[in-house]
PDB file of C-alpha atoms in Angstrom:
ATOM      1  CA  UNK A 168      12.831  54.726 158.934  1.00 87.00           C
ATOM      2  CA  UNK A 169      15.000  52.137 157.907  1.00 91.00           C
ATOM      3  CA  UNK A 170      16.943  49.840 160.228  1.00 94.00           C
ATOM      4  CA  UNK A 171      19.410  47.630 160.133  1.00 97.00           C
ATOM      5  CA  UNK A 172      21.170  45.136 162.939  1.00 98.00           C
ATOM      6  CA  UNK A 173      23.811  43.011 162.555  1.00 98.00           C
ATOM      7  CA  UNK A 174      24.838  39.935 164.990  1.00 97.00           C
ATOM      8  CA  UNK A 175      27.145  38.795 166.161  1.00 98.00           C
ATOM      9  CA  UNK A 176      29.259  42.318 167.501  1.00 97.00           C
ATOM     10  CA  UNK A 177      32.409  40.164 167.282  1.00 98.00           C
ATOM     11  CA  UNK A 178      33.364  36.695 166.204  1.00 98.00           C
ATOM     12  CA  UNK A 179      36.583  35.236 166.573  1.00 98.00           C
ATOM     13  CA  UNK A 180      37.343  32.149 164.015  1.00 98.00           C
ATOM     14  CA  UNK A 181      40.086  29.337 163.912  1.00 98.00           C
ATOM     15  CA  UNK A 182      41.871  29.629 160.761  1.00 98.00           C
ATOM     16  CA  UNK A 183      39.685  27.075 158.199  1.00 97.00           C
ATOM     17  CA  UNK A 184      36.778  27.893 160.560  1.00 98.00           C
ATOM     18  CA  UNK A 185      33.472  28.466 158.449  1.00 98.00           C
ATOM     19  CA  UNK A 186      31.160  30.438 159.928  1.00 98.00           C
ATOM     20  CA  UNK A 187      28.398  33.159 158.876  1.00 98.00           C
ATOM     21  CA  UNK A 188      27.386  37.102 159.821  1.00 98.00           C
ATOM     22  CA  UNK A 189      23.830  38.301 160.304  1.00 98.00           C
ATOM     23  CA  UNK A 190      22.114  41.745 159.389  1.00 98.00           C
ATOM     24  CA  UNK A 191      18.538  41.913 159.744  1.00 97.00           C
ATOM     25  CA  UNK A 192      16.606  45.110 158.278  1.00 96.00           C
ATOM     26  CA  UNK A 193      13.468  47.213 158.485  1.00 93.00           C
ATOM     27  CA  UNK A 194      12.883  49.094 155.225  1.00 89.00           C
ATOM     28  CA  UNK A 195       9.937  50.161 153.870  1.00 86.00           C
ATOM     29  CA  UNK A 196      11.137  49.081 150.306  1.00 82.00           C
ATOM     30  CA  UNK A 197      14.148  47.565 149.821  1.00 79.00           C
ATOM     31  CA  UNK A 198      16.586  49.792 147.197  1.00 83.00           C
ATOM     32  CA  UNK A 199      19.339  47.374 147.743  1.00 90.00           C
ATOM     33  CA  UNK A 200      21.577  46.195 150.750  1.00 95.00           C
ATOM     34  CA  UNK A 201      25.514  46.264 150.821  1.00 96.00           C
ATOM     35  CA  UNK A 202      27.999  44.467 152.359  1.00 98.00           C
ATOM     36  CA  UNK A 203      31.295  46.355 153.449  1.00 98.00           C
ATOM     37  CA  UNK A 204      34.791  45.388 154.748  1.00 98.00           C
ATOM     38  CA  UNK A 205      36.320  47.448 156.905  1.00 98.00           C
ATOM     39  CA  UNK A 206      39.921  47.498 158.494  1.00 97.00           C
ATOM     40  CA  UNK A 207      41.121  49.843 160.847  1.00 93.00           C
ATOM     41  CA  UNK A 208      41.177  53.428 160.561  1.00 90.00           C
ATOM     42  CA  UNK A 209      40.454  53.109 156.803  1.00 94.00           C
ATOM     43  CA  UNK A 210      37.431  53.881 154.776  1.00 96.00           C
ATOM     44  CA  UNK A 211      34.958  50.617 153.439  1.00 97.00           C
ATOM     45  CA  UNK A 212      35.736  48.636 150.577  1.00 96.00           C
ATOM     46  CA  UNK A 213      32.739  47.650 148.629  1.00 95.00           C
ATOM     47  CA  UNK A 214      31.882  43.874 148.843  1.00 96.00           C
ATOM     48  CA  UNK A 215      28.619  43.279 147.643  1.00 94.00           C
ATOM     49  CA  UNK A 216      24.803  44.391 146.131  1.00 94.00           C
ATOM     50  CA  UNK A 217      21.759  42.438 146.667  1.00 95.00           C
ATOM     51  CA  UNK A 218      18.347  43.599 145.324  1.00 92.00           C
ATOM     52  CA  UNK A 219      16.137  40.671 145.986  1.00 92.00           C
ATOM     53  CA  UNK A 220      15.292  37.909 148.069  1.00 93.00           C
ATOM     54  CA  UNK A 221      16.969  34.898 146.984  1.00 96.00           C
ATOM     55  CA  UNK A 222      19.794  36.554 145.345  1.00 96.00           C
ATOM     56  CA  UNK A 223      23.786  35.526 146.049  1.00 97.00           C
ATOM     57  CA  UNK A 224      27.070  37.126 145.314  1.00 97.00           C
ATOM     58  CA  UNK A 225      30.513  35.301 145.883  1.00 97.00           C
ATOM     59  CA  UNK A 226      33.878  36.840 145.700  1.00 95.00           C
ATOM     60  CA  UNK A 227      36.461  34.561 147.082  1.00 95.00           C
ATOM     61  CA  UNK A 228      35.888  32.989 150.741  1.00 97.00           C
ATOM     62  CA  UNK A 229      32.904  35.316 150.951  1.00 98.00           C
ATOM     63  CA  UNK A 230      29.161  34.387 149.583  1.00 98.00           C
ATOM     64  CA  UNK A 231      26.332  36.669 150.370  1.00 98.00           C
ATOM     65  CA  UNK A 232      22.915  35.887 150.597  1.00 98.00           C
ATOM     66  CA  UNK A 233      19.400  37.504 151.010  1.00 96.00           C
ATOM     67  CA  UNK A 234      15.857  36.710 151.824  1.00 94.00           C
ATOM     68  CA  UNK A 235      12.740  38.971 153.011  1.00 91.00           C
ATOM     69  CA  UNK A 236      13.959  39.642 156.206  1.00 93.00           C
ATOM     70  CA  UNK A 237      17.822  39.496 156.605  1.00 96.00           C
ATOM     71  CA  UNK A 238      20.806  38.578 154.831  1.00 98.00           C
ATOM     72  CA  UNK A 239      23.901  36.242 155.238  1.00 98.00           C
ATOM     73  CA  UNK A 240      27.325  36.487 154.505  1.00 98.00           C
ATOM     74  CA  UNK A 241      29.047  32.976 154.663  1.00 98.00           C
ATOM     75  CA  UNK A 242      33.329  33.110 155.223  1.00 98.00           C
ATOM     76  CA  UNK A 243      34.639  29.571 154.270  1.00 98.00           C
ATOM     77  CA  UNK A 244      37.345  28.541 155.625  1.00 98.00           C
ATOM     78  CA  UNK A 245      38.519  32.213 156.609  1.00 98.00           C
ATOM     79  CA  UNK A 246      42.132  33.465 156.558  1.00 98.00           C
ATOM     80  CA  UNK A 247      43.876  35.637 158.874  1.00 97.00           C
ATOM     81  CA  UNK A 248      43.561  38.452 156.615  1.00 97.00           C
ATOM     82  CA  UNK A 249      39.845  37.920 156.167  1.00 98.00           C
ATOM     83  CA  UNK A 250      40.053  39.854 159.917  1.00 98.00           C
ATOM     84  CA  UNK A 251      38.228  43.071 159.668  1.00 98.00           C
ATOM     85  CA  UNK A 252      35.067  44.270 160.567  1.00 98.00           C
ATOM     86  CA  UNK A 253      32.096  43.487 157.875  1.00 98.00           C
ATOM     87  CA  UNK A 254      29.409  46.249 157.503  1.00 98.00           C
ATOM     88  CA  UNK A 255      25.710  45.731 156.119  1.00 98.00           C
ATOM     89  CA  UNK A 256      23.681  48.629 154.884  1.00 97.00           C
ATOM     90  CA  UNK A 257      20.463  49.455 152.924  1.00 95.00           C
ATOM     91  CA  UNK A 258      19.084  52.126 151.182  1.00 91.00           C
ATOM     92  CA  UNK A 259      19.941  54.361 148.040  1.00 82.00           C
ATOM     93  CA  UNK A 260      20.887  58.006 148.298  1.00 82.00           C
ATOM     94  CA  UNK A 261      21.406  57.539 151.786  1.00 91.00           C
ATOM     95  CA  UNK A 262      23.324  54.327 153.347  1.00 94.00           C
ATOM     96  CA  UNK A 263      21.745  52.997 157.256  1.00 96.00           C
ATOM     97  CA  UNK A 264      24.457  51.032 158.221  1.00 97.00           C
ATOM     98  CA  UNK A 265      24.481  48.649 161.212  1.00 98.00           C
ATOM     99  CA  UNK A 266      27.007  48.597 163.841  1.00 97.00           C
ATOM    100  CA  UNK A 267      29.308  45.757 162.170  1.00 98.00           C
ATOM    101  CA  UNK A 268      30.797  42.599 163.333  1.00 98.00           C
ATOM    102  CA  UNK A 269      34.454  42.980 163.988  1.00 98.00           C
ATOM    103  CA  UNK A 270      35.849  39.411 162.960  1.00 98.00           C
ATOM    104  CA  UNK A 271      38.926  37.926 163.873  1.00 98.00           C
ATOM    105  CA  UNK A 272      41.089  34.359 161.985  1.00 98.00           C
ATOM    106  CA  UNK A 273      43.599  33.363 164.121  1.00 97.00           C
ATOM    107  CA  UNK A 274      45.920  31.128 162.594  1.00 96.00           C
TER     108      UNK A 274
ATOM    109  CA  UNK B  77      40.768  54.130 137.586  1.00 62.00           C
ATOM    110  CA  UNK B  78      41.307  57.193 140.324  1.00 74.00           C
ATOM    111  CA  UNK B  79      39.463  55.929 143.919  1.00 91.00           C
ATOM    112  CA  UNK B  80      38.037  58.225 146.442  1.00 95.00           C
ATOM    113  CA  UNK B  81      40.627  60.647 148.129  1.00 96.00           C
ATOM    114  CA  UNK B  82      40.183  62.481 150.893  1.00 98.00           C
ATOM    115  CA  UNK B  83      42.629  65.395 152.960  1.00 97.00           C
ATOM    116  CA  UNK B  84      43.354  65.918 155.680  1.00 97.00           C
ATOM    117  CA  UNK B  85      44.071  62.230 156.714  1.00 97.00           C
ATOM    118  CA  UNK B  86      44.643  63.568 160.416  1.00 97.00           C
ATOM    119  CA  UNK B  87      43.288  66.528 162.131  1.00 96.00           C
ATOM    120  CA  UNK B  88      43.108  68.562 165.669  1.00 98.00           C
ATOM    121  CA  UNK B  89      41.197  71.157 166.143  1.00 98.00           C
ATOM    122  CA  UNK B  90      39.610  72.898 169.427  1.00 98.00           C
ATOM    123  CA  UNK B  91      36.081  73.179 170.720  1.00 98.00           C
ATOM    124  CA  UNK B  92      34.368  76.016 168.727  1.00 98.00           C
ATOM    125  CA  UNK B  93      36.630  76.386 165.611  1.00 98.00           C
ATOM    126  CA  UNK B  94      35.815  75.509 162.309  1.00 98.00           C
ATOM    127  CA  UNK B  95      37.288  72.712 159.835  1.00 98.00           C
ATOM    128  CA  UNK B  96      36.733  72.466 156.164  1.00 98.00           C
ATOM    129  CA  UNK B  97      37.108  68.465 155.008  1.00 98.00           C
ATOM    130  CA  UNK B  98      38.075  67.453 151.647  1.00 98.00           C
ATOM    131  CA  UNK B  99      37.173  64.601 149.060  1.00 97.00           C
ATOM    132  CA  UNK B 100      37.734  63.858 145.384  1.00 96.00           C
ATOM    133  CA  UNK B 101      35.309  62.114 143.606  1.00 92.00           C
ATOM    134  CA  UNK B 102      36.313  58.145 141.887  1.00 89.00           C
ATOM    135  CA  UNK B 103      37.164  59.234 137.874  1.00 85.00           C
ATOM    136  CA  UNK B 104      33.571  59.210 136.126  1.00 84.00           C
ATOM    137  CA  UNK B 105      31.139  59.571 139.790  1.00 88.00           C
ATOM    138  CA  UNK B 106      28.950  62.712 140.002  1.00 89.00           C
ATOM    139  CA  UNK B 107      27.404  61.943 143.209  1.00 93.00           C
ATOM    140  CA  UNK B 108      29.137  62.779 146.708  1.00 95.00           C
ATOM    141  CA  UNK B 109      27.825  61.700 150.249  1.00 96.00           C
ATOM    142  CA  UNK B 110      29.550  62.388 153.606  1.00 98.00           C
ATOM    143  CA  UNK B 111      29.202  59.856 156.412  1.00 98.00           C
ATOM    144  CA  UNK B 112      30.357  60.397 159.964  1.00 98.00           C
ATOM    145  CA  UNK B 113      31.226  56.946 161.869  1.00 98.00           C
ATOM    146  CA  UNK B 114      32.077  57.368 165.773  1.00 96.00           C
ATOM    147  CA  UNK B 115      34.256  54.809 166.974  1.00 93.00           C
ATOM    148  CA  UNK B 116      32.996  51.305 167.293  1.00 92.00           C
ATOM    149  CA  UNK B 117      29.059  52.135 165.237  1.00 95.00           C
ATOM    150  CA  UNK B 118      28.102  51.845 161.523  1.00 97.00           C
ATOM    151  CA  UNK B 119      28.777  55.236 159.035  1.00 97.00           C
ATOM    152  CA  UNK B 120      25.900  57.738 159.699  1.00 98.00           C
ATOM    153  CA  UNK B 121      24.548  59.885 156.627  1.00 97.00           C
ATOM    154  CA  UNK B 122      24.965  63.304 156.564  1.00 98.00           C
ATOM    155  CA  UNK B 123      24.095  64.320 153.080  1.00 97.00           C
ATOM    156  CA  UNK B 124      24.658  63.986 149.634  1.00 95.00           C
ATOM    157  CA  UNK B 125      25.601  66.413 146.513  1.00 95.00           C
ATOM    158  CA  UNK B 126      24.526  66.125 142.957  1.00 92.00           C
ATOM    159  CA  UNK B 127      25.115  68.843 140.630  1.00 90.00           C
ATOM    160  CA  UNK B 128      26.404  71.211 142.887  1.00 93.00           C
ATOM    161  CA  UNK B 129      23.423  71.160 145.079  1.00 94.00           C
ATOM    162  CA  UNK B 130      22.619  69.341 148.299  1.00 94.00           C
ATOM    163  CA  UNK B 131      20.063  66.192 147.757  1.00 91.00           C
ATOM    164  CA  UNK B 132      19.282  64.739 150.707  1.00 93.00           C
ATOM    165  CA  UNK B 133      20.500  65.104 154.800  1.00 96.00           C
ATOM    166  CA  UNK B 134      20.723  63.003 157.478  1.00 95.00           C
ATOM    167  CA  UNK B 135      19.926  63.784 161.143  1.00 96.00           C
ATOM    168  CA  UNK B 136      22.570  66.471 161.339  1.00 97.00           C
ATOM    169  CA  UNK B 137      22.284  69.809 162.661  1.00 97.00           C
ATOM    170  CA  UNK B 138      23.238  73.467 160.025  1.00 97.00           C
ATOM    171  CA  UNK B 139      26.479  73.842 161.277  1.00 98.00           C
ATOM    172  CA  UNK B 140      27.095  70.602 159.245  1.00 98.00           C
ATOM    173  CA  UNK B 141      27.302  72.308 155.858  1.00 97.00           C
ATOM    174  CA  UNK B 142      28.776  71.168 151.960  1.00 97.00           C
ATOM    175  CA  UNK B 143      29.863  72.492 148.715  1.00 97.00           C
ATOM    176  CA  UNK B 144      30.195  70.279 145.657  1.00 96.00           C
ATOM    177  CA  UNK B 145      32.351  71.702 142.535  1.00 94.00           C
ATOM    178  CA  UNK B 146      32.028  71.283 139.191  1.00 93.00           C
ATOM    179  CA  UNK B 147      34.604  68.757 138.471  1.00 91.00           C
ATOM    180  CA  UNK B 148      32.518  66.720 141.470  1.00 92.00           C
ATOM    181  CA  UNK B 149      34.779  67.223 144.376  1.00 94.00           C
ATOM    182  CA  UNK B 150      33.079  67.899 147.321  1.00 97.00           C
ATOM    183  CA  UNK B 151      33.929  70.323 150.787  1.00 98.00           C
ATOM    184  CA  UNK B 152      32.129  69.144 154.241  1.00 98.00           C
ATOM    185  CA  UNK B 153      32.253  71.788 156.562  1.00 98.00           C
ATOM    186  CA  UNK B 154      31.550  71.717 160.629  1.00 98.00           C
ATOM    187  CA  UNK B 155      31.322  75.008 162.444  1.00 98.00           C
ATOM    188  CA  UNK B 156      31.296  75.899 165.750  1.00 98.00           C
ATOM    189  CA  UNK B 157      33.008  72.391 167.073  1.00 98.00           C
ATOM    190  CA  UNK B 158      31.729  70.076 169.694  1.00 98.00           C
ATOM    191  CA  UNK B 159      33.498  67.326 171.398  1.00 98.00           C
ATOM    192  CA  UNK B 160      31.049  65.001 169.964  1.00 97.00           C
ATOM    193  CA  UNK B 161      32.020  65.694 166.303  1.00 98.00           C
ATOM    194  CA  UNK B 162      35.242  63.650 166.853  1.00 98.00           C
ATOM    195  CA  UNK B 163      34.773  60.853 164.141  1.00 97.00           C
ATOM    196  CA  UNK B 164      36.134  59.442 161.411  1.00 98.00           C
ATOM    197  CA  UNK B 165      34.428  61.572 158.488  1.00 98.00           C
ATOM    198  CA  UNK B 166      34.132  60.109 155.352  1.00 98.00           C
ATOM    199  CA  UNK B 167      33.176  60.481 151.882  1.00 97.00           C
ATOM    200  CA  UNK B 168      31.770  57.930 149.245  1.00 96.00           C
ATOM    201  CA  UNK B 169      31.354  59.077 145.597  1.00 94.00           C
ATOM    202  CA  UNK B 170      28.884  57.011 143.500  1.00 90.00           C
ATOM    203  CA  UNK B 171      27.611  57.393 139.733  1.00 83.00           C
ATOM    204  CA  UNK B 172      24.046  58.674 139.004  1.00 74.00           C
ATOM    205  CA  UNK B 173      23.307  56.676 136.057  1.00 71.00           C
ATOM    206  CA  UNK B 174      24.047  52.438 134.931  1.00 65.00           C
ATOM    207  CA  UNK B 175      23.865  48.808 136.348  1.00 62.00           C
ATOM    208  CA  UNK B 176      26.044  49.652 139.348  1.00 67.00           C
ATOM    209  CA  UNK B 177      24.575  53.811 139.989  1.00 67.00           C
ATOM    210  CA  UNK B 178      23.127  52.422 143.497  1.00 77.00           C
ATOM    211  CA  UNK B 179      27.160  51.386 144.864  1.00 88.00           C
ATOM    212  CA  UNK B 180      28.697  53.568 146.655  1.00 92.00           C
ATOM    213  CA  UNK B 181      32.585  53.991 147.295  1.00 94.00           C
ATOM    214  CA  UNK B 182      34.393  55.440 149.617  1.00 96.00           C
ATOM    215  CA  UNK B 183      37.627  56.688 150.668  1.00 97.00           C
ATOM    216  CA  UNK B 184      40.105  56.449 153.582  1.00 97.00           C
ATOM    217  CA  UNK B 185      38.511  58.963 155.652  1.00 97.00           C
ATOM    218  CA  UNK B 186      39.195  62.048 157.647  1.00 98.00           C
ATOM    219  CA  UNK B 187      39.803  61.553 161.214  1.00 97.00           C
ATOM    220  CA  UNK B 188      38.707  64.759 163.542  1.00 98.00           C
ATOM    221  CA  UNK B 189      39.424  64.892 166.959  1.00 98.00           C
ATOM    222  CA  UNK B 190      38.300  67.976 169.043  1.00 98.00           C
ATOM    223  CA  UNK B 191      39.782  68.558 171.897  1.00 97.00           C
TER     224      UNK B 191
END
């Protein structure tokens, strides 16, 4: 059964504040993990796929990164609108998800 | 491009009655999945369509049941209604073939609330 567990639960950030998000997983073979932004009461927005170790993906502020065990995603010098919470999940026809990190930029 | 859409946006029903969600697939997906995410925790699974039939369910009892159409829309429907079901339901539609078939997308989501 795949697993997933992302740290911290929340983080709140200084404007210009770099920081980065944890999600470690348990799969038995990894079809691909996702990163997610989510703001309240809406649905996720797609972020990211990563396939295999050593891969990274950068949109923006946001650069995701993956090895064996866990992967990454590094906010550089964050906005306030970067606030939302950021969802990891693996798998293929059927998304685990972790519980998020809700992240807050205060200006 | 047409996204995911999803009605009702809101919704209150009471313990034991019966709700019918539904979700329109992004222009040119063929694949539907429902997810329900309780307040504060990750999206849970609770299955998936692909040509009409059901391919795959999550940890969810029968009265959790689907329909997908032929133009790919997709019905989620909850009988018998528990206080536990309140969530925010959602779908994500996804394509079944190309570079990006494994990404899923989803839309604003259905919130429930039984009272």
């Amino acid at each position: 059964e795949d697993q997933v567990t992302q740290s911290p639960e929340a983080l709140r950030l200084q404007e210009g504040e770099s920081s980065s998000l944890n999600c470690s997983y348990t799969v038995s073979g990894l079809r691909g993990l996702f990163w997610y932004r989510q703001d309240p009461g809406k649905g996720p927005e797609f972020l990211f796929t990563l396939y295999s170790a050593g891969e990274e993906k950068e949109k923006e502020r946001l650069k995701a990164t993956l090895t064996k065990k866990e992967s990454f995603l590094h906010i550089t010098a964050p906005k306030p609108e970067d606030s939302a919470t950021y969802l990891c999940a693996v798998g293929r026809r059927a998304l685990t998800f972790g519980s998020g990190t809700r992240l807050q930029v205060q200006p | 491009e047409t996204g995911v859409t999803q009605s009702p946006t809101h919704l209150i029903k009471t313990r034991g009655q019966q709700v019918t969600l539904r979700c329109s697939s992004q222009s040119g997906h063929n694949t539907v999945s429902w997810y329900q995410q309780a307040l504060g925790q990750g999206p849970q699974f609770i299955f998936q369509y692909y040509r009409e039939e059901e391919n795959g369910r999550g940890n969810f009892p029968p009265r959790f049941s689907g329909l997908q159409f032929p133009n790919y829309s997709s019905e989620l429907n909850v009988n018998a209604l528990e206080l536990d079901d309140s969530a925010l339901y959602l779908c994500a539609s996804r394509s079944s073939g190309g570079a990006s078939y494994n990404e899923q997308f989803f839309g604003p989501g259905t919130r429930l609330t039984v009272l």
